[in-house]
């Protein structure tokens, strides 16, 4: 199939475009959020950049959305309003929990694919068809050495997002060993006044970041409210032991023997000290992490699940299009199309 999809979340897209389809990715001269294209990623030839004005004639079979406003843009680019559509819900709801109404609630023309079962549980999607396709990532390999007596974390905008991503908790781990934080906006960590406890290393490309992260003794995932961080899953793939706040869907992915998982931060800090003082135990727990994540978040499972969903949505849409509308609905639609003051005969 030919799938129209915007490059919004780079880590998720890195796995999604590994499937068997052709992925049409809009690009603009500004290379902004509506036209990033491949964004310099090393993807296969089936990830194709396309100018917005060429979308209508590209033979698009299905549209995958990641932001609610993309639906109107897709309709404008395609010149039609009826096409197979999947909305990927990357986020846990932030407002009115647990009564959060999804923006695509009660629709029969969209399927919502949640990235975690927690998201599916917490969003009220009404009658809209929903499913869950859990994350998969490209396996960076068992890179872990743990040679540095430091901890690592990957957080974008850690100062602005603060409590959501657990930035305020990191100094407690930093008191055991310095925490090196990779990601956008990490240079602002220096302004928090924690000295060498928290070190911002900036936005580093995936390959060198994975190699650098794997040298740290353990990975810290202190997010209070998140779907499930791809960097956590990547770290587990690298056979890195992980220290994880047991919120949202983390417990579904992280077994206790993979490092430590708890809502008691003191418990996690004690575990961090154990990993720091016992490198052999850290390596053992890292191997448990890798085994667990390969069983649940392997790329092959992710692409197979998406392939099945896309095929099902495409088939269901065309079956619906072939089904004749009830006579009453057809009459109503016809009446609505009449000019003002007109009447049917």
Tab-separated table of C-alpha atoms in Angstrom, residues 5-343:
chain	number	residue	atom	x	y	z
A	5	UNK	CA	2.261	9.787	7.002
A	6	UNK	CA	3.976	12.835	8.486
A	7	UNK	CA	7.361	12.606	10.226
A	8	UNK	CA	6.326	13.654	13.728
A	9	UNK	CA	7.923	11.254	16.229
A	10	UNK	CA	11.305	10.207	14.852
A	11	UNK	CA	11.781	7.127	17.041
A	12	UNK	CA	8.351	5.726	16.215
A	13	UNK	CA	8.746	6.495	12.504
A	14	UNK	CA	12.134	4.779	12.507
A	15	UNK	CA	10.325	1.513	13.233
A	16	UNK	CA	7.139	2.205	11.263
A	17	UNK	CA	8.860	2.735	7.896
A	18	UNK	CA	10.587	-0.662	8.211
A	19	UNK	CA	7.354	-2.315	7.117
A	20	UNK	CA	6.599	-3.635	3.604
A	21	UNK	CA	4.660	-0.602	2.333
A	22	UNK	CA	5.566	2.625	0.562
A	23	UNK	CA	5.538	5.529	2.987
A	24	UNK	CA	4.862	8.966	1.483
A	25	UNK	CA	6.302	11.599	3.806
A	26	UNK	CA	5.435	15.256	3.046
A	27	UNK	CA	8.324	17.655	2.749
A	28	UNK	CA	8.450	21.449	2.454
A	29	UNK	CA	11.317	23.868	1.840
A	30	UNK	CA	11.093	24.944	5.498
A	31	UNK	CA	11.507	21.339	6.724
A	32	UNK	CA	9.116	22.166	9.539
A	33	UNK	CA	6.587	20.026	11.389
A	34	UNK	CA	4.460	19.819	8.259
A	35	UNK	CA	7.291	18.955	5.924
A	36	UNK	CA	10.237	17.347	7.668
A	37	UNK	CA	10.400	14.527	5.145
A	38	UNK	CA	12.963	11.871	6.040
A	39	UNK	CA	14.740	14.364	8.297
A	40	UNK	CA	18.140	12.964	7.386
A	41	UNK	CA	17.242	9.500	8.692
A	42	UNK	CA	18.843	6.433	7.176
A	43	UNK	CA	15.638	4.821	5.939
A	44	UNK	CA	15.033	2.498	3.010
A	45	UNK	CA	13.903	3.557	-0.449
A	46	UNK	CA	10.281	2.808	0.468
A	47	UNK	CA	10.290	5.937	2.687
A	48	UNK	CA	9.627	8.528	-0.019
A	49	UNK	CA	9.602	12.287	0.359
A	50	UNK	CA	6.712	13.949	-1.450
A	51	UNK	CA	5.750	17.571	-2.045
A	52	UNK	CA	2.296	18.435	-0.655
A	53	UNK	CA	1.046	19.453	-4.106
A	54	UNK	CA	1.841	15.972	-5.446
A	55	UNK	CA	-0.120	14.042	-2.828
A	56	UNK	CA	-3.452	14.122	-4.675
A	57	UNK	CA	-2.014	12.253	-7.668
A	58	UNK	CA	0.165	9.822	-5.705
A	59	UNK	CA	-2.352	7.003	-5.412
A	60	UNK	CA	-2.570	7.105	-1.613
A	61	UNK	CA	-4.257	3.981	-0.224
A	62	UNK	CA	-4.386	4.874	3.460
A	63	UNK	CA	-3.547	7.778	5.778
A	64	UNK	CA	-1.837	7.428	9.149
A	65	UNK	CA	-2.359	10.472	11.401
A	66	UNK	CA	-0.468	11.402	14.562
A	67	UNK	CA	-1.925	14.861	15.316
A	68	UNK	CA	-5.667	15.640	15.246
A	69	UNK	CA	-5.178	18.594	12.895
A	70	UNK	CA	-3.617	16.318	10.268
A	71	UNK	CA	-7.031	15.010	9.205
A	72	UNK	CA	-8.114	18.345	7.704
A	73	UNK	CA	-4.710	18.737	6.030
A	74	UNK	CA	-4.912	15.242	4.533
A	75	UNK	CA	-8.403	15.957	3.204
A	76	UNK	CA	-7.166	19.149	1.580
A	77	UNK	CA	-4.109	17.524	0.023
A	78	UNK	CA	-6.047	14.513	-1.266
A	79	UNK	CA	-9.015	16.540	-2.448
A	80	UNK	CA	-11.445	14.124	-0.800
A	81	UNK	CA	-12.802	13.370	2.644
A	82	UNK	CA	-13.369	9.624	2.588
A	83	UNK	CA	-10.255	7.451	2.838
A	84	UNK	CA	-8.995	4.683	5.146
A	85	UNK	CA	-7.577	6.383	8.239
A	86	UNK	CA	-5.664	5.320	11.330
A	87	UNK	CA	-4.859	7.774	14.124
A	88	UNK	CA	-1.826	6.848	16.229
A	89	UNK	CA	-2.348	7.976	19.811
A	90	UNK	CA	1.150	8.423	21.211
A	91	UNK	CA	0.134	10.203	24.401
A	92	UNK	CA	-1.545	9.490	27.684
A	93	UNK	CA	-4.288	12.058	28.386
A	94	UNK	CA	-3.220	15.101	30.390
A	95	UNK	CA	-6.541	16.746	31.287
A	96	UNK	CA	-9.708	15.577	33.033
A	97	UNK	CA	-8.269	12.138	33.779
A	98	UNK	CA	-9.931	9.637	33.922
A	99	UNK	CA	-12.768	11.296	32.007
A	100	UNK	CA	-10.590	12.482	29.113
A	101	UNK	CA	-12.515	12.630	25.839
A	102	UNK	CA	-10.434	11.750	22.795
A	103	UNK	CA	-10.599	14.280	19.921
A	104	UNK	CA	-11.641	11.448	17.563
A	105	UNK	CA	-14.286	10.075	19.911
A	106	UNK	CA	-17.501	8.632	18.408
A	107	UNK	CA	-16.359	8.419	14.779
A	108	UNK	CA	-16.890	5.621	12.291
A	109	UNK	CA	-14.290	6.796	9.766
A	110	UNK	CA	-11.157	6.522	11.930
A	111	UNK	CA	-9.436	3.704	13.803
A	112	UNK	CA	-7.416	4.800	16.845
A	113	UNK	CA	-4.235	2.816	17.427
A	114	UNK	CA	-2.912	3.370	20.953
A	115	UNK	CA	0.770	2.698	21.584
A	116	UNK	CA	0.114	1.298	25.073
A	117	UNK	CA	-2.734	-0.454	26.837
A	118	UNK	CA	-2.584	2.316	29.448
A	119	UNK	CA	-3.490	4.876	26.802
A	120	UNK	CA	-6.369	2.708	25.599
A	121	UNK	CA	-7.616	2.401	29.174
A	122	UNK	CA	-7.410	6.104	30.023
A	123	UNK	CA	-8.782	7.736	26.863
A	124	UNK	CA	-12.563	7.793	26.406
A	125	UNK	CA	-12.889	7.085	22.687
A	126	UNK	CA	-16.629	6.451	22.734
A	127	UNK	CA	-17.777	4.333	19.803
A	128	UNK	CA	-14.634	4.848	17.704
A	129	UNK	CA	-12.905	1.607	16.861
A	130	UNK	CA	-9.672	1.251	18.886
A	131	UNK	CA	-6.753	-1.133	19.064
A	132	UNK	CA	-3.284	-1.282	20.616
A	133	UNK	CA	-0.020	-1.696	18.728
A	134	UNK	CA	2.743	-1.665	21.300
A	135	UNK	CA	6.092	-0.089	20.464
A	136	UNK	CA	8.841	-1.824	18.570
A	137	UNK	CA	12.311	-0.466	17.908
A	138	UNK	CA	15.243	-1.191	15.658
A	139	UNK	CA	17.571	-3.287	17.802
A	140	UNK	CA	20.814	-1.362	18.436
A	141	UNK	CA	22.402	-4.563	19.733
A	142	UNK	CA	23.736	-5.593	23.135
A	143	UNK	CA	26.085	-2.603	23.400
A	144	UNK	CA	26.201	-2.361	27.191
A	145	UNK	CA	29.577	-2.106	28.916
A	146	UNK	CA	28.624	-0.082	32.013
A	147	UNK	CA	32.241	0.948	32.373
A	148	UNK	CA	31.434	4.455	33.630
A	149	UNK	CA	30.219	4.911	37.188
A	150	UNK	CA	27.512	7.268	35.987
A	151	UNK	CA	23.825	6.949	35.144
A	152	UNK	CA	22.167	7.889	31.871
A	153	UNK	CA	18.781	9.224	30.805
A	154	UNK	CA	17.213	10.489	27.588
A	155	UNK	CA	14.730	13.339	28.044
A	156	UNK	CA	13.678	16.028	25.600
A	157	UNK	CA	13.028	19.442	27.197
A	158	UNK	CA	13.694	18.246	30.766
A	159	UNK	CA	13.438	21.718	32.321
A	160	UNK	CA	10.199	22.761	30.635
A	161	UNK	CA	8.543	19.377	31.246
A	162	UNK	CA	10.030	18.950	34.741
A	163	UNK	CA	7.612	16.888	36.877
A	164	UNK	CA	6.022	15.111	33.916
A	165	UNK	CA	9.361	13.537	32.979
A	166	UNK	CA	10.706	13.362	36.533
A	167	UNK	CA	13.508	15.893	36.173
A	168	UNK	CA	12.972	16.893	39.800
A	169	UNK	CA	13.750	13.300	40.859
A	170	UNK	CA	17.062	12.979	39.029
A	171	UNK	CA	19.213	14.753	41.675
A	172	UNK	CA	18.337	11.936	44.092
A	173	UNK	CA	20.068	9.512	41.729
A	174	UNK	CA	22.774	12.092	41.108
A	175	UNK	CA	23.685	11.915	44.798
A	176	UNK	CA	24.738	8.281	44.125
A	177	UNK	CA	26.450	8.953	40.779
A	178	UNK	CA	26.203	11.767	38.205
A	179	UNK	CA	23.278	11.506	35.785
A	180	UNK	CA	24.107	12.319	32.152
A	181	UNK	CA	21.008	13.444	30.265
A	182	UNK	CA	20.759	13.303	26.477
A	183	UNK	CA	18.076	15.141	24.517
A	184	UNK	CA	16.813	18.459	23.246
A	185	UNK	CA	17.046	21.329	25.714
A	186	UNK	CA	19.258	19.467	28.189
A	187	UNK	CA	21.739	22.361	28.229
A	188	UNK	CA	19.206	24.170	30.444
A	189	UNK	CA	19.783	21.664	33.245
A	190	UNK	CA	22.863	23.664	34.266
A	191	UNK	CA	20.554	26.474	35.370
A	192	UNK	CA	18.796	24.321	37.968
A	193	UNK	CA	21.696	24.603	40.382
A	194	UNK	CA	22.497	20.913	40.861
A	195	UNK	CA	26.110	21.299	39.816
A	196	UNK	CA	27.726	18.100	38.554
A	197	UNK	CA	24.837	15.885	39.723
A	198	UNK	CA	22.988	16.499	36.453
A	199	UNK	CA	24.901	16.932	33.201
A	200	UNK	CA	23.125	17.894	29.966
A	201	UNK	CA	24.792	16.369	26.903
A	202	UNK	CA	22.517	17.796	24.218
A	203	UNK	CA	20.588	16.314	21.317
A	204	UNK	CA	22.831	13.537	19.978
A	205	UNK	CA	22.019	11.392	16.924
A	206	UNK	CA	20.848	7.846	17.755
A	207	UNK	CA	23.947	5.795	16.930
A	208	UNK	CA	26.530	7.813	18.863
A	209	UNK	CA	24.002	8.346	21.656
A	210	UNK	CA	23.380	4.602	22.014
A	211	UNK	CA	27.118	3.912	22.161
A	212	UNK	CA	27.646	6.615	24.790
A	213	UNK	CA	24.591	5.632	26.835
A	214	UNK	CA	25.712	1.989	26.941
A	215	UNK	CA	28.865	3.027	28.809
A	216	UNK	CA	26.812	4.321	31.755
A	217	UNK	CA	26.152	1.899	34.608
A	218	UNK	CA	22.342	2.086	34.415
A	219	UNK	CA	19.495	3.879	32.688
A	220	UNK	CA	17.141	6.057	34.763
A	221	UNK	CA	13.518	6.364	33.639
A	222	UNK	CA	11.859	8.698	36.163
A	223	UNK	CA	8.874	9.738	34.020
A	224	UNK	CA	5.723	10.227	36.030
A	225	UNK	CA	3.307	10.401	33.092
A	226	UNK	CA	4.238	9.062	29.698
A	227	UNK	CA	3.060	6.443	27.251
A	228	UNK	CA	6.291	4.446	27.367
A	229	UNK	CA	9.608	6.011	26.442
A	230	UNK	CA	11.264	4.586	23.352
A	231	UNK	CA	14.645	5.394	24.889
A	232	UNK	CA	13.795	3.066	27.781
A	233	UNK	CA	12.995	0.280	25.314
A	234	UNK	CA	16.191	0.977	23.369
A	235	UNK	CA	18.262	0.879	26.557
A	236	UNK	CA	16.811	-2.501	27.453
A	237	UNK	CA	17.657	-3.725	23.952
A	238	UNK	CA	21.243	-2.676	24.663
A	239	UNK	CA	21.263	-5.027	27.703
A	240	UNK	CA	21.396	-2.042	30.029
A	241	UNK	CA	19.930	-2.376	33.544
A	242	UNK	CA	17.110	0.109	34.109
A	243	UNK	CA	15.783	2.050	37.109
A	244	UNK	CA	12.137	2.727	36.338
A	245	UNK	CA	9.311	4.628	37.986
A	246	UNK	CA	6.377	2.194	37.965
A	247	UNK	CA	3.849	4.515	36.374
A	248	UNK	CA	1.519	4.203	33.362
A	249	UNK	CA	2.430	1.040	31.401
A	250	UNK	CA	6.066	0.620	32.506
A	251	UNK	CA	5.335	-2.492	34.565
A	252	UNK	CA	4.068	-4.291	31.463
A	253	UNK	CA	7.506	-3.986	29.854
A	254	UNK	CA	9.976	-3.944	32.757
A	255	UNK	CA	10.386	-6.973	35.051
A	256	UNK	CA	11.842	-6.280	38.495
A	257	UNK	CA	14.944	-8.332	37.703
A	258	UNK	CA	15.787	-5.999	34.793
A	259	UNK	CA	17.106	-3.480	37.330
A	260	UNK	CA	14.413	-2.051	39.560
A	261	UNK	CA	10.870	-0.776	39.124
A	262	UNK	CA	8.884	0.951	41.873
A	263	UNK	CA	6.849	4.000	42.785
A	264	UNK	CA	9.018	4.363	45.899
A	265	UNK	CA	11.873	6.572	44.677
A	266	UNK	CA	13.984	5.651	47.709
A	267	UNK	CA	13.782	2.017	46.626
A	268	UNK	CA	15.019	2.931	43.157
A	269	UNK	CA	17.861	4.991	44.612
A	270	UNK	CA	18.930	2.052	46.802
A	271	UNK	CA	18.903	-0.178	43.719
A	272	UNK	CA	21.012	2.366	41.850
A	273	UNK	CA	23.645	2.117	44.571
A	274	UNK	CA	23.661	-1.688	44.263
A	275	UNK	CA	24.211	-1.470	40.502
A	276	UNK	CA	26.953	1.087	40.979
A	277	UNK	CA	28.817	-1.032	43.523
A	278	UNK	CA	28.342	-4.392	41.782
A	279	UNK	CA	29.106	-4.268	38.024
A	280	UNK	CA	28.526	-8.019	37.636
A	281	UNK	CA	25.032	-7.690	39.083
A	282	UNK	CA	24.390	-4.752	36.759
A	283	UNK	CA	25.377	-6.885	33.759
A	284	UNK	CA	23.166	-9.732	34.916
A	285	UNK	CA	20.144	-7.490	35.267
A	286	UNK	CA	20.880	-5.906	31.898
A	287	UNK	CA	20.689	-9.314	30.218
A	288	UNK	CA	17.300	-9.850	31.853
A	289	UNK	CA	16.198	-6.472	30.454
A	290	UNK	CA	17.265	-7.426	26.931
A	291	UNK	CA	15.523	-10.797	27.051
A	292	UNK	CA	12.290	-9.207	28.302
A	293	UNK	CA	12.208	-6.403	25.761
A	294	UNK	CA	12.952	-8.680	22.815
A	295	UNK	CA	9.969	-10.794	23.815
A	296	UNK	CA	7.560	-7.822	23.803
A	297	UNK	CA	9.008	-5.021	21.679
A	298	UNK	CA	10.855	-6.681	18.811
A	299	UNK	CA	10.701	-4.851	15.486
A	300	UNK	CA	9.357	-7.942	13.692
A	301	UNK	CA	6.319	-8.093	15.994
A	302	UNK	CA	5.708	-4.345	15.607
A	303	UNK	CA	5.787	-4.369	11.788
A	304	UNK	CA	3.650	-7.528	11.627
A	305	UNK	CA	1.012	-5.983	13.910
A	306	UNK	CA	0.954	-2.798	11.860
A	307	UNK	CA	0.758	-4.714	8.590
A	308	UNK	CA	-2.261	-6.636	9.852
A	309	UNK	CA	-3.978	-3.477	11.116
A	310	UNK	CA	-3.397	-1.497	7.922
A	311	UNK	CA	-4.710	-4.350	5.797
A	312	UNK	CA	-7.775	-4.699	8.006
A	313	UNK	CA	-8.578	-0.972	7.979
A	314	UNK	CA	-8.112	-0.776	4.204
A	315	UNK	CA	-10.334	-3.816	3.607
A	316	UNK	CA	-13.032	-2.645	6.019
A	317	UNK	CA	-13.123	0.829	4.484
A	318	UNK	CA	-13.674	-0.458	0.966
A	319	UNK	CA	-16.271	-2.953	2.150
A	320	UNK	CA	-18.120	-0.069	3.790
A	321	UNK	CA	-17.893	1.985	0.609
A	322	UNK	CA	-19.487	-0.887	-1.368
A	323	UNK	CA	-22.355	-1.262	1.090
A	324	UNK	CA	-25.460	0.592	-0.184
A	325	UNK	CA	-26.713	3.289	2.142
A	326	UNK	CA	-30.152	2.752	3.679
A	327	UNK	CA	-32.885	4.387	1.566
A	328	UNK	CA	-33.776	6.863	4.301
A	329	UNK	CA	-30.171	8.012	4.680
A	330	UNK	CA	-29.845	8.412	0.897
A	331	UNK	CA	-32.991	10.555	0.746
A	332	UNK	CA	-31.734	12.740	3.595
A	333	UNK	CA	-28.365	13.203	1.905
A	334	UNK	CA	-30.078	14.115	-1.343
A	335	UNK	CA	-32.292	16.671	0.354
A	336	UNK	CA	-29.311	18.230	2.074
A	337	UNK	CA	-27.638	18.712	-1.311
A	338	UNK	CA	-30.540	20.780	-2.727
A	339	UNK	CA	-30.159	24.564	-3.064
A	340	UNK	CA	-31.806	26.661	-0.372
A	341	UNK	CA	-35.582	26.591	-0.859
A	342	UNK	CA	-35.421	23.588	-3.185
A	343	UNK	CA	-37.504	20.449	-2.687
